[in-house]
Short mmCIF file of C-alpha atoms (C1' of nucleotides) in Angstrom, two decimals:
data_model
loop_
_atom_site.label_atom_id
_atom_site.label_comp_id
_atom_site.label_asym_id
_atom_site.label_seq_id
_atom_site.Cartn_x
_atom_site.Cartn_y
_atom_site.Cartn_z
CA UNK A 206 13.04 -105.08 -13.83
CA UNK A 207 13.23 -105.93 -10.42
CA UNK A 208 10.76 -108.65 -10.90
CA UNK A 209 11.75 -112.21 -9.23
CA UNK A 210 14.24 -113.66 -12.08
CA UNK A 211 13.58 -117.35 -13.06
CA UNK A 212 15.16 -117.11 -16.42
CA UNK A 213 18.23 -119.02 -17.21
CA UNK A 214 17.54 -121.70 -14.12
CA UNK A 215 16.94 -124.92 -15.72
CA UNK A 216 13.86 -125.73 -17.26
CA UNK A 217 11.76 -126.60 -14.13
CA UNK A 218 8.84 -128.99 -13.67
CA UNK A 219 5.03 -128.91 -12.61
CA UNK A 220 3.04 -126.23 -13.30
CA UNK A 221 4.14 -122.98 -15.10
CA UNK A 222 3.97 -119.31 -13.74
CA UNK A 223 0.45 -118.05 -15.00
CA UNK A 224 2.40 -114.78 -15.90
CA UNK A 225 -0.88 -112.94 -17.21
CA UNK A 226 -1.22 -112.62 -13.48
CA UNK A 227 1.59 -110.13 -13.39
CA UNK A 228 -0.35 -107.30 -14.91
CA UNK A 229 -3.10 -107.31 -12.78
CA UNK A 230 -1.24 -107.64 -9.58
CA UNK A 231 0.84 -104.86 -10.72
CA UNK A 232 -2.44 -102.66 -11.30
CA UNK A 233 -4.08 -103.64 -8.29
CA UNK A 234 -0.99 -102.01 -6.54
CA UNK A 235 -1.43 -98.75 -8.42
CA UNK A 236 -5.18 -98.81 -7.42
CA UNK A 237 -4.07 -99.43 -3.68
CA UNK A 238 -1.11 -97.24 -3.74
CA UNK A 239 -3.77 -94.39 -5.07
CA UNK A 240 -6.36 -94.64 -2.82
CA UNK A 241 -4.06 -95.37 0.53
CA UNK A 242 -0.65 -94.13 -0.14
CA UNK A 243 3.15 -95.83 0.27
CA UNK A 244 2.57 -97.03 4.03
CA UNK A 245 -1.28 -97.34 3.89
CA UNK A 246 -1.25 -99.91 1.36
CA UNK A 247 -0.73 -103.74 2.38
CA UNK A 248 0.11 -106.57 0.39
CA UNK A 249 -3.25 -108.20 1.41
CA UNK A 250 -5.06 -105.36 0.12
CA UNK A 251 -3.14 -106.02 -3.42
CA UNK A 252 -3.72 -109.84 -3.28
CA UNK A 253 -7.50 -109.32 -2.74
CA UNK A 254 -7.89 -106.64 -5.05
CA UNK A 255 -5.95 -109.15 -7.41
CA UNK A 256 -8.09 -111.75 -6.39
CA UNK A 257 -4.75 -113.77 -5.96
CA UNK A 258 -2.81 -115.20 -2.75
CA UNK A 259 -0.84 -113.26 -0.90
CA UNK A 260 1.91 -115.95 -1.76
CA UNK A 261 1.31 -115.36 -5.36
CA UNK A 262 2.28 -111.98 -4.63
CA UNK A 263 5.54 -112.77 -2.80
CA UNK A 264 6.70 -115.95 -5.50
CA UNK A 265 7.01 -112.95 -8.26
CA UNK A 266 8.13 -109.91 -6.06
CA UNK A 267 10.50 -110.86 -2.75
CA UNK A 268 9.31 -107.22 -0.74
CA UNK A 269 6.57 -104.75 -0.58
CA UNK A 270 9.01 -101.63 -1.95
CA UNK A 271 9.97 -104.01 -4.78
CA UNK A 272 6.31 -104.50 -5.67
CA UNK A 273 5.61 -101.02 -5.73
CA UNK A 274 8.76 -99.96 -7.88
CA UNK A 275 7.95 -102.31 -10.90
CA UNK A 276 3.89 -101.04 -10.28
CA UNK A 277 5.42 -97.41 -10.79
CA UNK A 278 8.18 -98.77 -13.19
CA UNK A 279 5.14 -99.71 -15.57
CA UNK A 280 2.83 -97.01 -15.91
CA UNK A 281 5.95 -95.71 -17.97
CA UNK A 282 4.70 -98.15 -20.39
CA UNK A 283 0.73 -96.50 -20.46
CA UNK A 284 -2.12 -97.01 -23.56
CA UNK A 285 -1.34 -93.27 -24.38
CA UNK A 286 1.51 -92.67 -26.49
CA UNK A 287 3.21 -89.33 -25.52
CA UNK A 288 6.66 -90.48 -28.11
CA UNK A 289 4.63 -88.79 -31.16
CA UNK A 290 2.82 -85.96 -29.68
CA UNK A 291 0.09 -84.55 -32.21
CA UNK A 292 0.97 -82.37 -34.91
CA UNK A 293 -1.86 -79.68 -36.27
CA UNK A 294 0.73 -77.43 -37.50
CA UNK A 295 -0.04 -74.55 -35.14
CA UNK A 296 1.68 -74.42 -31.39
CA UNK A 297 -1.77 -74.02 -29.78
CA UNK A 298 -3.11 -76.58 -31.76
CA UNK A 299 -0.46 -79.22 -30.61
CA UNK A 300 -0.74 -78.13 -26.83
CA UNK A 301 -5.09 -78.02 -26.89
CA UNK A 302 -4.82 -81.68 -29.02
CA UNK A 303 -3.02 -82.75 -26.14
CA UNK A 304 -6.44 -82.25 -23.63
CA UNK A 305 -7.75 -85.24 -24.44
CA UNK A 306 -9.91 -87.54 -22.37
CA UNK A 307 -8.16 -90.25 -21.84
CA UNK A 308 -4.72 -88.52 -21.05
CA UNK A 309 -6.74 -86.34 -18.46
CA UNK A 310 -8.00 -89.81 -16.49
CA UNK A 311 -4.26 -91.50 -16.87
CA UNK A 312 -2.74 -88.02 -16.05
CA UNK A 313 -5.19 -88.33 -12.55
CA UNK A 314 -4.75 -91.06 -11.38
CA UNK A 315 -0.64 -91.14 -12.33
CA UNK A 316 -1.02 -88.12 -10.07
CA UNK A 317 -2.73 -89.87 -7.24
CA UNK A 318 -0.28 -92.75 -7.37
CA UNK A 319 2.75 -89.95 -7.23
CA UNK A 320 0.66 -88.52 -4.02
CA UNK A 321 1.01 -91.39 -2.40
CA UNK A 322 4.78 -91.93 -2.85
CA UNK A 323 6.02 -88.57 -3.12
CA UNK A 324 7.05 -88.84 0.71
CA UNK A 325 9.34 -91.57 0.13
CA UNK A 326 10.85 -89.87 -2.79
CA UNK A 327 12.79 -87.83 -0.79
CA UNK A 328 14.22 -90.81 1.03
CA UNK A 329 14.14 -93.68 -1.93
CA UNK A 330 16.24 -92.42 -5.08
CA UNK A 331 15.43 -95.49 -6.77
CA UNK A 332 11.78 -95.08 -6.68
CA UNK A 333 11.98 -91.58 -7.39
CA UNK A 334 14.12 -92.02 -10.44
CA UNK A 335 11.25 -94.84 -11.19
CA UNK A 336 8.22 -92.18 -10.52
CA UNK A 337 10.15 -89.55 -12.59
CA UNK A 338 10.38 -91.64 -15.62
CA UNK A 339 6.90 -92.51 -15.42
CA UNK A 340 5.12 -90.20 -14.53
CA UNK A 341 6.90 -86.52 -15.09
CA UNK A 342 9.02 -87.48 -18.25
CA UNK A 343 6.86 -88.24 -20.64
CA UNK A 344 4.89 -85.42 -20.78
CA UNK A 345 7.82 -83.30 -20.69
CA UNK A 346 8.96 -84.94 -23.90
CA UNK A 347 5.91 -84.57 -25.59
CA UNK A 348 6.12 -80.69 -24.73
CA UNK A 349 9.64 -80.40 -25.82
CA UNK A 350 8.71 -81.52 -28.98
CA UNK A 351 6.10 -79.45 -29.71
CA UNK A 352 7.70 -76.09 -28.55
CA UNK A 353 10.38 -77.78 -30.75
CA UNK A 354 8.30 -77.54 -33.38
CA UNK A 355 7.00 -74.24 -32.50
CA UNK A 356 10.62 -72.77 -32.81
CA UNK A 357 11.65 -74.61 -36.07
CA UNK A 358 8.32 -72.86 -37.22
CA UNK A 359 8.91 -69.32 -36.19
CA UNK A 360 5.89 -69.22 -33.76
CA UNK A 361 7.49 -68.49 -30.96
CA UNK A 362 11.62 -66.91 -30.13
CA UNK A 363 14.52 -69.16 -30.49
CA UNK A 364 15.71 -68.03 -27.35
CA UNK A 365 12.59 -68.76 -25.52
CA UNK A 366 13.00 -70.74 -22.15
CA UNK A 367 11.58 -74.44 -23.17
CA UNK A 368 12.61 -76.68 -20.69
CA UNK A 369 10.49 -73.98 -17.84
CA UNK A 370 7.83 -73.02 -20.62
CA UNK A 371 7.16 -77.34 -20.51
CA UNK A 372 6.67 -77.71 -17.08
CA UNK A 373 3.95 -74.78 -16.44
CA UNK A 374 0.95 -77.07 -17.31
CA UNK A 375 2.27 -80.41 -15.18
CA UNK A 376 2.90 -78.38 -12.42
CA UNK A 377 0.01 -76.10 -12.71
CA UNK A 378 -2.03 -79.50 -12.74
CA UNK A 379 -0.19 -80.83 -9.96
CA UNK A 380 -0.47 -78.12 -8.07
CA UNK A 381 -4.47 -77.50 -8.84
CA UNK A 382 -5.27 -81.87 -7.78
CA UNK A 383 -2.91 -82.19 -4.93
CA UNK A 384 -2.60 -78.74 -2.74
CA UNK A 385 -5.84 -77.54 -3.69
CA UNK A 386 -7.75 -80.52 -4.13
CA UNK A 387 -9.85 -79.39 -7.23
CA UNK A 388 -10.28 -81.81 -10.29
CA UNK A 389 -8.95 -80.44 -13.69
CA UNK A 390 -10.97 -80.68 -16.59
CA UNK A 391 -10.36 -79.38 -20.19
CA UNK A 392 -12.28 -75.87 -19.42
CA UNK A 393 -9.10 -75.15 -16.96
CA UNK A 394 -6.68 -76.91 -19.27
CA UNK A 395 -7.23 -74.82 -22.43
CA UNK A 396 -7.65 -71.90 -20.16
CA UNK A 397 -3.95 -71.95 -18.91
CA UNK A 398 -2.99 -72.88 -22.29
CA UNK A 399 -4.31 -69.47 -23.69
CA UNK A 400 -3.63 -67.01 -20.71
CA UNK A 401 -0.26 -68.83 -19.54
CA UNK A 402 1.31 -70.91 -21.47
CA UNK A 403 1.13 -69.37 -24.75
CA UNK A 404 1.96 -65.81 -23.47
CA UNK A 405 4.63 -66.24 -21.53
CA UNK A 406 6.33 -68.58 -24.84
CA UNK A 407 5.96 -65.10 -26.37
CA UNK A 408 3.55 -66.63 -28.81
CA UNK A 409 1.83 -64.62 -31.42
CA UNK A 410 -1.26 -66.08 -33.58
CA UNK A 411 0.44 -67.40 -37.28
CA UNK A 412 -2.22 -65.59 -38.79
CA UNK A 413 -3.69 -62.28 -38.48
CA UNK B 29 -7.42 -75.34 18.27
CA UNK B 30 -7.79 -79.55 18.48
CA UNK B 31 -5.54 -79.24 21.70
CA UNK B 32 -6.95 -80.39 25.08
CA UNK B 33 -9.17 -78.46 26.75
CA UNK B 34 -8.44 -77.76 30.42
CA UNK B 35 -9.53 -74.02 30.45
CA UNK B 36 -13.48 -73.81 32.09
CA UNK B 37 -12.64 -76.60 33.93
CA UNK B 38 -12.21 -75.91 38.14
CA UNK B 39 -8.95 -74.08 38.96
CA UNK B 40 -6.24 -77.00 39.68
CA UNK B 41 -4.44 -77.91 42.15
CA UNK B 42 -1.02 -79.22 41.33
CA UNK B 43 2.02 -78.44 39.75
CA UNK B 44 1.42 -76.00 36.54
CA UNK B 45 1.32 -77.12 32.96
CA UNK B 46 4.96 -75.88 31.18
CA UNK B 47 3.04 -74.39 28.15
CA UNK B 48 6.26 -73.51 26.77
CA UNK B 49 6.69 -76.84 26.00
CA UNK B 50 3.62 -76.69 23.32
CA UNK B 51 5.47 -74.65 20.80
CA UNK B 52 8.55 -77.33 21.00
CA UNK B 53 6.43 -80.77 20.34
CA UNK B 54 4.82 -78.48 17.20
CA UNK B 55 8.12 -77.95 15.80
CA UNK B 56 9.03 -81.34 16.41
CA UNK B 57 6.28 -82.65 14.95
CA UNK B 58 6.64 -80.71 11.98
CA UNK B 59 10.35 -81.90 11.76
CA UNK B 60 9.84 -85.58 11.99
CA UNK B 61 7.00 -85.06 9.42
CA UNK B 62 9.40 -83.25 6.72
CA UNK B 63 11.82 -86.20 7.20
CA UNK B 64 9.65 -89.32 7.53
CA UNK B 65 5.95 -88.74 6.45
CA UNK B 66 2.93 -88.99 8.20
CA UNK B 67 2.86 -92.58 8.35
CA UNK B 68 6.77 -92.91 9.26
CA UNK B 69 6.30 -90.43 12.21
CA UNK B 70 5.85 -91.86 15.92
CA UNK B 71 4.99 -90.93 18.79
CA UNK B 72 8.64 -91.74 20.60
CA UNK B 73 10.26 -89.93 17.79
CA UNK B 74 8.26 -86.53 18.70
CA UNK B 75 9.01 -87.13 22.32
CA UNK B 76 12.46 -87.88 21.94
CA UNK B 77 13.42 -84.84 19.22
CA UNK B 78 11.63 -82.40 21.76
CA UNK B 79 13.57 -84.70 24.85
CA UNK B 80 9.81 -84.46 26.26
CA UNK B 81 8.55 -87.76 27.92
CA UNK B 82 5.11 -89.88 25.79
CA UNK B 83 2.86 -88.78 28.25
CA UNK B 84 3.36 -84.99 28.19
CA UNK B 85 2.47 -85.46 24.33
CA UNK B 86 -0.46 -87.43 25.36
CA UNK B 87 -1.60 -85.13 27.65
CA UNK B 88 -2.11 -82.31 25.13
CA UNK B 89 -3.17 -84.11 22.59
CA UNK B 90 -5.72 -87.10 22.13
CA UNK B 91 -4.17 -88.60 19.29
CA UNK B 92 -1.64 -88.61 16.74
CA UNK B 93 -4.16 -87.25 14.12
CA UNK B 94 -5.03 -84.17 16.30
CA UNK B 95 -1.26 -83.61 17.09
CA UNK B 96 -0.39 -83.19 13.28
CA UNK B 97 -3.65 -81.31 12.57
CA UNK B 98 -2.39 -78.94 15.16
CA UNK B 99 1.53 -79.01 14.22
CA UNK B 100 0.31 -77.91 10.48
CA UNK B 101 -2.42 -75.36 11.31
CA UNK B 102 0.43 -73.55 13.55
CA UNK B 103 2.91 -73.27 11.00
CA UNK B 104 0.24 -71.04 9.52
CA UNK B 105 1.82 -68.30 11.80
CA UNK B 106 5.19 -67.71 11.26
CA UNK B 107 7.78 -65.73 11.38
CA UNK B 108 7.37 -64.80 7.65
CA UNK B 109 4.32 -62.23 7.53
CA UNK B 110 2.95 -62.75 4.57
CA UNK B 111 -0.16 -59.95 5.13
CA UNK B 112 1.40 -57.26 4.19
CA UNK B 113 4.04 -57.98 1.16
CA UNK B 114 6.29 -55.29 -0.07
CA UNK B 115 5.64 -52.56 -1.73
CA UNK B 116 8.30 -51.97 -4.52
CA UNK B 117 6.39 -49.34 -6.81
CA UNK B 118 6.07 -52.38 -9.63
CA UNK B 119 4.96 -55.24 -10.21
CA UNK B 120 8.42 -57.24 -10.92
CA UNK B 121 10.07 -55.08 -7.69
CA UNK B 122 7.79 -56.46 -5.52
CA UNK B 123 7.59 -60.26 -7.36
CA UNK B 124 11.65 -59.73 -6.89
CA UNK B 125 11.27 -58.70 -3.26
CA UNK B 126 9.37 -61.83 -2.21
CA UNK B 127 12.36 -63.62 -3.02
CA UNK B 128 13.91 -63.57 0.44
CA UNK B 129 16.17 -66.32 1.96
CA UNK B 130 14.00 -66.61 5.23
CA UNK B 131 10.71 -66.72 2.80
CA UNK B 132 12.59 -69.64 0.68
CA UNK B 133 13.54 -71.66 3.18
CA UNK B 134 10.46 -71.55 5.02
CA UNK B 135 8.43 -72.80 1.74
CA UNK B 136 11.29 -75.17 1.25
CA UNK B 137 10.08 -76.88 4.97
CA UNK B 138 6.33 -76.25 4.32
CA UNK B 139 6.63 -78.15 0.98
CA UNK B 140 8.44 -81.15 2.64
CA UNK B 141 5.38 -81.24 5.68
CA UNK B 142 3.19 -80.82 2.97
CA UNK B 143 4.89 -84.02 0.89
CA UNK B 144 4.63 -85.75 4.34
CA UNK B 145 0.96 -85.08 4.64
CA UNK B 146 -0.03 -85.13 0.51
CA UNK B 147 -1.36 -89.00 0.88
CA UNK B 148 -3.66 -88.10 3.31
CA UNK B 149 -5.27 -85.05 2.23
CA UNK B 150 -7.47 -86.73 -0.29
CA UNK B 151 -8.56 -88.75 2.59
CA UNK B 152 -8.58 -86.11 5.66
CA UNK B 153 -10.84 -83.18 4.87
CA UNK B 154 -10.15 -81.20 7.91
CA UNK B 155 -6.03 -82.01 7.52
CA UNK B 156 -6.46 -80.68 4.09
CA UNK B 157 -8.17 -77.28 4.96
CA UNK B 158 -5.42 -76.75 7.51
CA UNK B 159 -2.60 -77.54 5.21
CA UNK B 160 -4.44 -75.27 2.45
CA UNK B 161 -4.30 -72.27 5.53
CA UNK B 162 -1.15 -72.68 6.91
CA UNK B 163 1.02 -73.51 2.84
CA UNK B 164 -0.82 -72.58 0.35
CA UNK B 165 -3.13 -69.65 1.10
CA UNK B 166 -0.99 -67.16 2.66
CA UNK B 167 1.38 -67.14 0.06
CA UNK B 168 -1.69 -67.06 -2.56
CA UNK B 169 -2.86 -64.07 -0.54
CA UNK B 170 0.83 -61.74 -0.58
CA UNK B 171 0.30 -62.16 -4.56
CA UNK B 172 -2.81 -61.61 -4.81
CA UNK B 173 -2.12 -57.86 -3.15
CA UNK B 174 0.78 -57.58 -5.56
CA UNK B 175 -1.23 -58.48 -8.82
CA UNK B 176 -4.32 -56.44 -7.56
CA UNK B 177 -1.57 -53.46 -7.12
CA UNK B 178 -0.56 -53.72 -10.72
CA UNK B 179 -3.57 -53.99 -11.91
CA UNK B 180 -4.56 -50.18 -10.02
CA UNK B 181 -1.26 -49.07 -11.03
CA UNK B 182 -2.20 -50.13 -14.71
CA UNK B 183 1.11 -52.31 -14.91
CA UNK B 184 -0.76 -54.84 -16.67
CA UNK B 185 -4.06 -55.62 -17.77
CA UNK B 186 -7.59 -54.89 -15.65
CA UNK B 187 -8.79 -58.37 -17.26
CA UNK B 188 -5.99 -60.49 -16.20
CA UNK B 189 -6.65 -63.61 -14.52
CA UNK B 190 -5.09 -62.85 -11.22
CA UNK B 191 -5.92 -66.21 -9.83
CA UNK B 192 -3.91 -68.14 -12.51
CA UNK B 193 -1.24 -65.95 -12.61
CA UNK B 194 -0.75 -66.21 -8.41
CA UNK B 195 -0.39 -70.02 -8.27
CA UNK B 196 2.29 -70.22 -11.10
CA UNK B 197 5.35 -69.76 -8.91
CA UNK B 198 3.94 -71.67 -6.02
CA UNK B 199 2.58 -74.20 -8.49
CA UNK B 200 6.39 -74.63 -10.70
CA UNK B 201 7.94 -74.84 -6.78
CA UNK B 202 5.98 -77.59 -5.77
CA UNK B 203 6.55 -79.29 -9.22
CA UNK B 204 10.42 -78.57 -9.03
CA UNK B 205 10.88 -79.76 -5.61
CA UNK B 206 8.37 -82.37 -5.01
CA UNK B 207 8.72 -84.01 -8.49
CA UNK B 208 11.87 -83.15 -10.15
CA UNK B 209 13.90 -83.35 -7.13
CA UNK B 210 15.33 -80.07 -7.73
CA UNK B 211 15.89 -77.32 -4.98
CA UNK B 212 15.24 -74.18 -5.63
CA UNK B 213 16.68 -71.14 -4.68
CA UNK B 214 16.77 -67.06 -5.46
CA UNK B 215 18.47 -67.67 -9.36
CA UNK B 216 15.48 -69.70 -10.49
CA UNK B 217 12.86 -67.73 -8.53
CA UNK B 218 13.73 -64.68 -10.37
CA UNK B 219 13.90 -66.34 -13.91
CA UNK B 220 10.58 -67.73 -13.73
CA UNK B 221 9.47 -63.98 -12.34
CA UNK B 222 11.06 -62.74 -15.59
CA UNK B 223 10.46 -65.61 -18.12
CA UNK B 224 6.58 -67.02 -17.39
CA UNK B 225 4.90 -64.90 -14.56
CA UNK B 226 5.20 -61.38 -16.19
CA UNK B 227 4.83 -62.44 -19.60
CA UNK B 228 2.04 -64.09 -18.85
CA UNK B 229 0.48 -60.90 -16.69
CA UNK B 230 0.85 -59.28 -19.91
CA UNK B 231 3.50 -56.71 -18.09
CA UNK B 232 5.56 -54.02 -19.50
CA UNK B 233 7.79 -52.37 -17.84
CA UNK B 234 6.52 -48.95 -16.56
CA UNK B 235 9.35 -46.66 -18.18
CA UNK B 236 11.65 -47.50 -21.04
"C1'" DT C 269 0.65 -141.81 -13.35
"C1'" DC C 270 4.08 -139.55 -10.76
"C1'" DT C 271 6.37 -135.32 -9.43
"C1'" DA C 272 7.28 -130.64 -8.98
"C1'" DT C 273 5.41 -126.41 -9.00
"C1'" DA C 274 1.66 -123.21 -9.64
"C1'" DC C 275 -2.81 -121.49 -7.70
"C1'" DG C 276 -6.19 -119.16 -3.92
"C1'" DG C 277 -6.64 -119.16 0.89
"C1'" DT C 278 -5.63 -119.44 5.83
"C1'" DA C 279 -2.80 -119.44 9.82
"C1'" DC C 280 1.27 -118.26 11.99
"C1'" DT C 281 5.55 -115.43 13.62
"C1'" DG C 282 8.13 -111.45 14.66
"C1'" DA C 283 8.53 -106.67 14.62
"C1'" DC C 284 6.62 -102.37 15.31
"C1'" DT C 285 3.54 -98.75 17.14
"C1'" DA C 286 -0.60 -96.15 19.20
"C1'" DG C 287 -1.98 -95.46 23.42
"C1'" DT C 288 -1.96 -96.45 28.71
"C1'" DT C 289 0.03 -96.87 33.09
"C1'" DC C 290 3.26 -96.33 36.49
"C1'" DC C 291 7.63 -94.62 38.44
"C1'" DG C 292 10.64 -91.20 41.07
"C1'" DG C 293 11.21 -86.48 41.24
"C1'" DA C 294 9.64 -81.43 40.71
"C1'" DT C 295 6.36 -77.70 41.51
"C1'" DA C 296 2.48 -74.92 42.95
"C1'" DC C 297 -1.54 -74.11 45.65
"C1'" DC C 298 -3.80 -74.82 50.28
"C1'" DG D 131 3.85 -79.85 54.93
"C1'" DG D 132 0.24 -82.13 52.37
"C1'" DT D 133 -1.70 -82.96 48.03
"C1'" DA D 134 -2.64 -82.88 43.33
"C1'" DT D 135 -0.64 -82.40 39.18
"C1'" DC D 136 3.19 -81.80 36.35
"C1'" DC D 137 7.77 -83.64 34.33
"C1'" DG D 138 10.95 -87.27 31.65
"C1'" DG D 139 11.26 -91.98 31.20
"C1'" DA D 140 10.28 -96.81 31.02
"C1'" DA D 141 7.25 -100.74 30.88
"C1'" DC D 142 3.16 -102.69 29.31
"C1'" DT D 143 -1.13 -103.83 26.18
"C1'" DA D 144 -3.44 -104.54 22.10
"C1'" DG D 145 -3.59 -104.33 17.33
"C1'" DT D 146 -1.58 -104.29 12.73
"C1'" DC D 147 1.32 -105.86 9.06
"C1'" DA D 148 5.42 -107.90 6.35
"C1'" DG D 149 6.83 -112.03 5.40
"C1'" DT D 150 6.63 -117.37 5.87
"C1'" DA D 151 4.49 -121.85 5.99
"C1'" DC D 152 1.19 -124.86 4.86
"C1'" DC D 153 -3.37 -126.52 3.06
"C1'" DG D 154 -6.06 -128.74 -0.80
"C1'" DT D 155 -6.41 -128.25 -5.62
"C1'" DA D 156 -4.83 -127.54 -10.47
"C1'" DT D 157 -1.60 -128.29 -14.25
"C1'" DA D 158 2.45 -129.38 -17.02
"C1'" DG D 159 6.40 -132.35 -18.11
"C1'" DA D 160 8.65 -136.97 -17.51
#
DNA sequence: TCTATACGGTACTGACTAGTTCCGGATACC
DNA sequence: GGTATCCGGAACTAGTCAGTACCGTATAGA
């Protein structure tokens, strides 16, 4: 990524990169970058979050908005898998398998880290394109393929409108945390799945 | 509002106060704030957009905090009324009559003061109640008169959730602008009217 | 063992900015 | 006309922060 590249020099003396340090420094710049946005965060607070020098910040990243690119870069790379989204066999069963615990607390705090960037989205393409993969295209994936699914199965029209139908619940979410400042929890979740979501796909129960 | 007080005070002598020149620091305020953030906004850059000298700021308001608390709550009146939203005869006539070019480009400059000032909501509670009053309720408000119309008209359905079904075109705004990058404009306004809110509302048209 | 580099930590530099103060000139009340 | 306050503008102060340099210590290869 945009990581410092010492690969290829030749093989150098004295002590070695401890590169398990890399993974913490990066998350103690998605804590920071959550709690005090873009400009609020400094690379002290990172290196004492990280309980690491600020120099052993700056040996593996050369400037602050490189830091915080590869920190967005890799939540991409998350412990919940959204490349095989679940498969019950029903469209409402894929979409309520998908309120899960642990995707609700990633899905936060991604969400607080994209509060605290989204002003410089506007002005830093590359960390927007990073923030976008990270954060907003996943989930859209895993909702493409289950209204996918949904289509192949006959649940819902052919013609229906995926690519909007997909977005609904992120942005519903989005806008429920960040302009109105109340906490979702699976209650509201499953709630806009059955009065939203699911309606306006035109869906109909399989089963009578 | 947060501005300094000199009413109550004895009458003074002196050369008058140009209160005209309130109104143009506001919008300035709010400008610099849709371009650079609240954290990228300064003082000199207010003063300079509104060609008005550091002091005058200063000398209507205390700090920068209280100047953006103020620039935000006043863009709650605008020249958009929101109070009284048309009045169509249906539900999608009036949806489709919201859809003005003055209303979209006013939310298109609300959303980018509110992406300037998103970092520090979760960390300003009084910032965040005027941002929630000036962007997001009025807006909530004109729908919520259109939804409670249908429902008395018996366009759609008594039980509906009206709340839900207010903050889904606000909500896949935010999401399209903010996070996708996308503008919007009237095309998508109306396909989201016709695809997700009223299918979701449960609406059929009144006469076939 | 020697050397080069890593580590956490501290101190420093240069740039920037919130907020204050003062200037010369304008304006309104006495 | 005198005076107190306004105006735009510029200079100044104090504090913060990105980025650099260096400390003593740790560790890996020659």
């Amino acid at each position: 990524m945009t990581r410092t590249d010492t690969t290829g020099t030749r093989p150098r003396l004295g002590r070695k990169r401890d590169h398990a340090r890399d993974p913490e420094i990066l998350e103690a710049t998605l804590d920071i970058l959550a709690e005090t946005g873009y400009e609020g965060m400094t690379i002290d607070m990172v290196a004492a979050r990280a309980k690491a020098g600020k120099a052993t910040v700056y040996r593996r990243w050369a400037s602050k908005p490189e830091l915080i690119l590869d920190a967005v870069a890799c939540m991409k790379s998350s412990e919940v898998d959204f490349t095989s989204p679940p498969s019950t066999g029903t469209l409402r069963g894929d979409l309520v398998a998908m309120v899960k615990s642990p995707t609700l607390r990633e899905g936060e705090r991604k969400l607080k880290v994209m509060a605290g960037i989204v002003s410089m989205i506007a002005r830093d393409p590359e960390l927007a394109a990073a923030a976008r993969a990270a954060i907003v295209e996943p989930r859209a994936q895993a909702n493409l393929i289950i209204f996918q699914r949904a289509i192949d199965r006959g649940e819902i029209p052919g013609d229906a409108d995926v690519e909007t139908l997909c977005t609904i619940s992120p942005a519903l979410v989005a806008y429920r945390v960040l302009m109105l400042g109340i906490p979702v929890d699976r209650e509201y979740l499953i709630a806009t799945i059955d009065k939203i979501v699911l309606p306006a796909a035109g869906w109909q129960p399989p089963r009578l």
